[in-house]
Each structure stands twice: as structure tokens, then as C-alpha cells.
Amino acid sequence: MSDPDCLFCKIVAGDIAADIVAESDTAIAFRDVNPQAPTHVLVIPREHYQNVGEVAAAGDVDAGDLFRLCSEVAATEGIAESGYRLVANTGAQAHQTVFHAHVHVLGGRPMGWPPG
Ligand code: DGP
């Protein structure tokens, strides 16, 4: 299922350009347009879900595929050893701004904790 009004569905369909760095049958990974770290890649399901919770609940897309692609991206970006952070902002208060499920893969610099 896709949402004709969804920005990330348009990236999946190839209607909006993106710098795609990895793909699987169910997910794609592309560079964030507004990077917050030397490596900042978004991993999203090809199907439209509002957030990662919906992906897990639906069960028809393997949520593990998202994490496998995140791990693959970390390896190919050369940040698997130094360390990286996965972030899935969920809901407005957590600063989710695009309501198509996505996981941020961030790395290439030291990161503070707790997050802002
Ligand atoms: P979030 O705030 O967690 O919903 O993150 C959404 C991210 O999506 C944000 O870091 C910026 C990124 N983004 C928004 N529009 C585009 C776009 O058109 N192309 C790409 N590559 N990234 C986008």
C-alpha cells in the first residue's frame, strides 16, 4: 500500500529523487536531505506505515528487514566499528515530521546522551 500524498512513498516510487545507498525487497535506504552527522541515512519500508510501531503491528512486512538494512548501511558507510545510532522518532512530541515509518542511521561523530 502507498499513500499518494506521502513524500517518502514518492521517493520509493522514484517520483522524487533521493540518494539511495541500499535496498532490499521490502526497504530502501537513502541519505537524509538535512544531515545531522557525517553519515545520516534514512531506512524506510517500501510500504506505507505511519511509524515503526505500525510496521511491527502489521506483521506483513518483516520489521527485522529494516534493522538488517540499517546494519548493512552502517557497514558500508564504515561506522559499524566506531559506533552509530538508530533513531525512530514516533509521534509529534518525538519530532516525527514525516509520517512514513523511518529509522535514522547516524554516525561518524561522537554523540551525546541523553538526546535533546
Ligand atoms: P523525522 O523528523 O524523524 O520525521 O525525520 C524526517 C527526516 O526526513 C528529516 O531528517 C529530513 C528528511 N527529509 C525530509 N524531506 C526529505 C526529502 O525530500 N528527501 C530526503 N532525502 N530527506 C528528507
Coordinates of C-alpha atoms and ligand atoms in Angstrom, one line a residue:
M1 CA 0.0 0.0 0.0
S2 CA 1.2 3.5 -0.7
D3 CA -0.1 7.0 0.1
P4 CA -0.2 9.3 -2.9
D5 CA 0.3 12.3 -0.6
C6 CA 3.3 10.8 1.2
L7 CA 6.7 12.3 0.5
F8 CA 8.6 9.0 1.2
C9 CA 6.1 7.0 -0.9
K10 CA 7.1 9.3 -3.8
I11 CA 10.8 8.6 -3.1
V12 CA 10.0 4.8 -3.1
A13 CA 8.2 5.2 -6.4
G14 CA 11.0 7.2 -7.9
D15 CA 8.8 10.3 -8.4
I16 CA 11.1 12.4 -6.1
A17 CA 14.9 12.0 -6.4
A18 CA 16.9 10.7 -3.5
D19 CA 20.5 9.5 -2.9
I20 CA 19.7 5.8 -2.4
V21 CA 22.5 3.9 -0.7
A22 CA 21.0 0.4 -0.2
E23 CA 17.9 -1.5 -1.0
S24 CA 16.2 -4.8 0.0
D25 CA 12.9 -6.4 -1.2
T26 CA 11.0 -4.5 1.5
A27 CA 13.0 -1.5 2.4
I28 CA 15.2 1.3 0.9
A29 CA 17.9 3.5 2.4
F30 CA 18.7 7.0 1.3
R31 CA 20.7 10.0 2.6
D32 CA 18.8 12.5 4.7
V33 CA 18.4 15.8 2.9
N34 CA 19.3 17.6 6.2
P35 CA 22.1 15.6 7.6
Q36 CA 22.8 15.8 11.4
A37 CA 26.0 13.8 11.3
P38 CA 28.7 12.9 8.7
T39 CA 26.6 9.7 8.0
H40 CA 22.8 10.3 8.1
V41 CA 20.8 7.8 6.2
L42 CA 17.1 7.0 6.4
V43 CA 15.9 3.4 6.2
I44 CA 12.2 3.1 5.3
P45 CA 9.8 0.3 4.4
R46 CA 8.6 0.4 0.8
E47 CA 5.1 0.0 2.1
H48 CA 3.4 3.0 3.7
Y49 CA 3.1 2.8 7.5
Q50 CA 2.8 5.8 9.8
N51 CA 5.6 4.8 12.1
V52 CA 7.7 1.8 13.1
G53 CA 5.1 0.7 15.6
E54 CA 2.6 0.2 12.8
V55 CA 5.2 -1.8 10.8
A56 CA 5.7 -4.1 13.7
A57 CA 1.9 -4.4 14.4
A58 CA 1.0 -5.1 10.8
G59 CA 3.2 -8.1 10.6
D60 CA 3.1 -8.3 6.8
V61 CA 6.5 -6.5 6.5
D62 CA 9.4 -8.0 8.4
A63 CA 10.4 -5.3 10.8
G64 CA 13.7 -7.1 11.1
D65 CA 14.4 -6.2 7.4
L66 CA 14.6 -2.6 8.5
F67 CA 17.2 -3.4 11.1
R68 CA 19.1 -5.6 8.7
L69 CA 19.3 -2.8 6.2
C70 CA 20.4 -0.3 8.9
S71 CA 23.2 -2.7 9.8
E72 CA 24.2 -3.1 6.2
V73 CA 24.3 0.7 5.8
A74 CA 26.4 1.1 8.9
A75 CA 28.9 -1.4 7.5
T76 CA 29.1 0.1 4.0
E77 CA 29.3 3.6 5.5
G78 CA 32.3 2.5 7.7
I79 CA 30.7 3.3 11.0
A80 CA 29.9 -0.2 12.3
E81 CA 33.1 -0.3 14.3
S82 CA 33.2 3.3 15.6
G83 CA 29.5 3.2 16.5
Y84 CA 26.3 4.6 15.3
R85 CA 22.8 5.5 16.5
L86 CA 19.5 4.3 15.2
V87 CA 16.6 6.7 15.9
A88 CA 12.9 6.2 15.1
N89 CA 11.1 9.4 16.0
T90 CA 7.5 8.3 16.7
G91 CA 4.8 11.0 17.0
A92 CA 4.9 14.8 17.1
Q93 CA 6.4 15.2 20.6
A94 CA 9.3 13.0 19.5
H95 CA 9.9 15.2 16.5
Q96 CA 8.5 12.9 13.8
T97 CA 7.9 15.2 10.9
V98 CA 7.4 12.7 8.0
F99 CA 4.6 10.2 8.8
H100 CA 6.0 7.3 6.8
A101 CA 8.0 4.9 9.1
H102 CA 11.7 5.5 9.1
V103 CA 14.8 4.8 11.0
H104 CA 17.6 7.3 11.1
V105 CA 21.2 5.8 10.9
L106 CA 23.5 8.4 12.4
G107 CA 27.3 8.1 12.8
G108 CA 30.7 9.5 12.0
R109 CA 31.0 11.7 15.1
P110 CA 30.7 11.3 18.8
M111 CA 27.1 11.7 20.0
G112 CA 25.8 12.9 23.3
W113 CA 23.3 11.4 25.7
P114 CA 20.6 12.0 26.6
P115 CA 19.3 13.2 23.2
G116 CA 17.7 16.6 23.1
Ligands
DGP1 P1 11.7 12.9 11.3 O1 11.8 14.2 11.9 O2 12.2 11.8 12.3 O3 10.3 12.6 10.8 O4 12.7 12.8 10.1 C1 12.3 13.1 8.8 C2 13.6 13.3 8.0 O5 13.3 13.3 6.7 C3 14.3 14.7 8.3 O6 15.6 14.4 9.0 C4 14.6 15.3 7.0 C5 14.3 14.2 6.0 N1 13.6 14.6 4.8 C6 12.5 15.4 4.6 N2 12.2 15.5 3.4 C7 13.2 14.9 2.6 C8 13.4 14.7 1.2 O7 12.6 15.1 0.4 N3 14.4 13.9 0.9 C9 15.3 13.4 1.8 N4 16.3 12.6 1.4 N5 15.1 13.5 3.1 C10 14.0 14.3 3.5

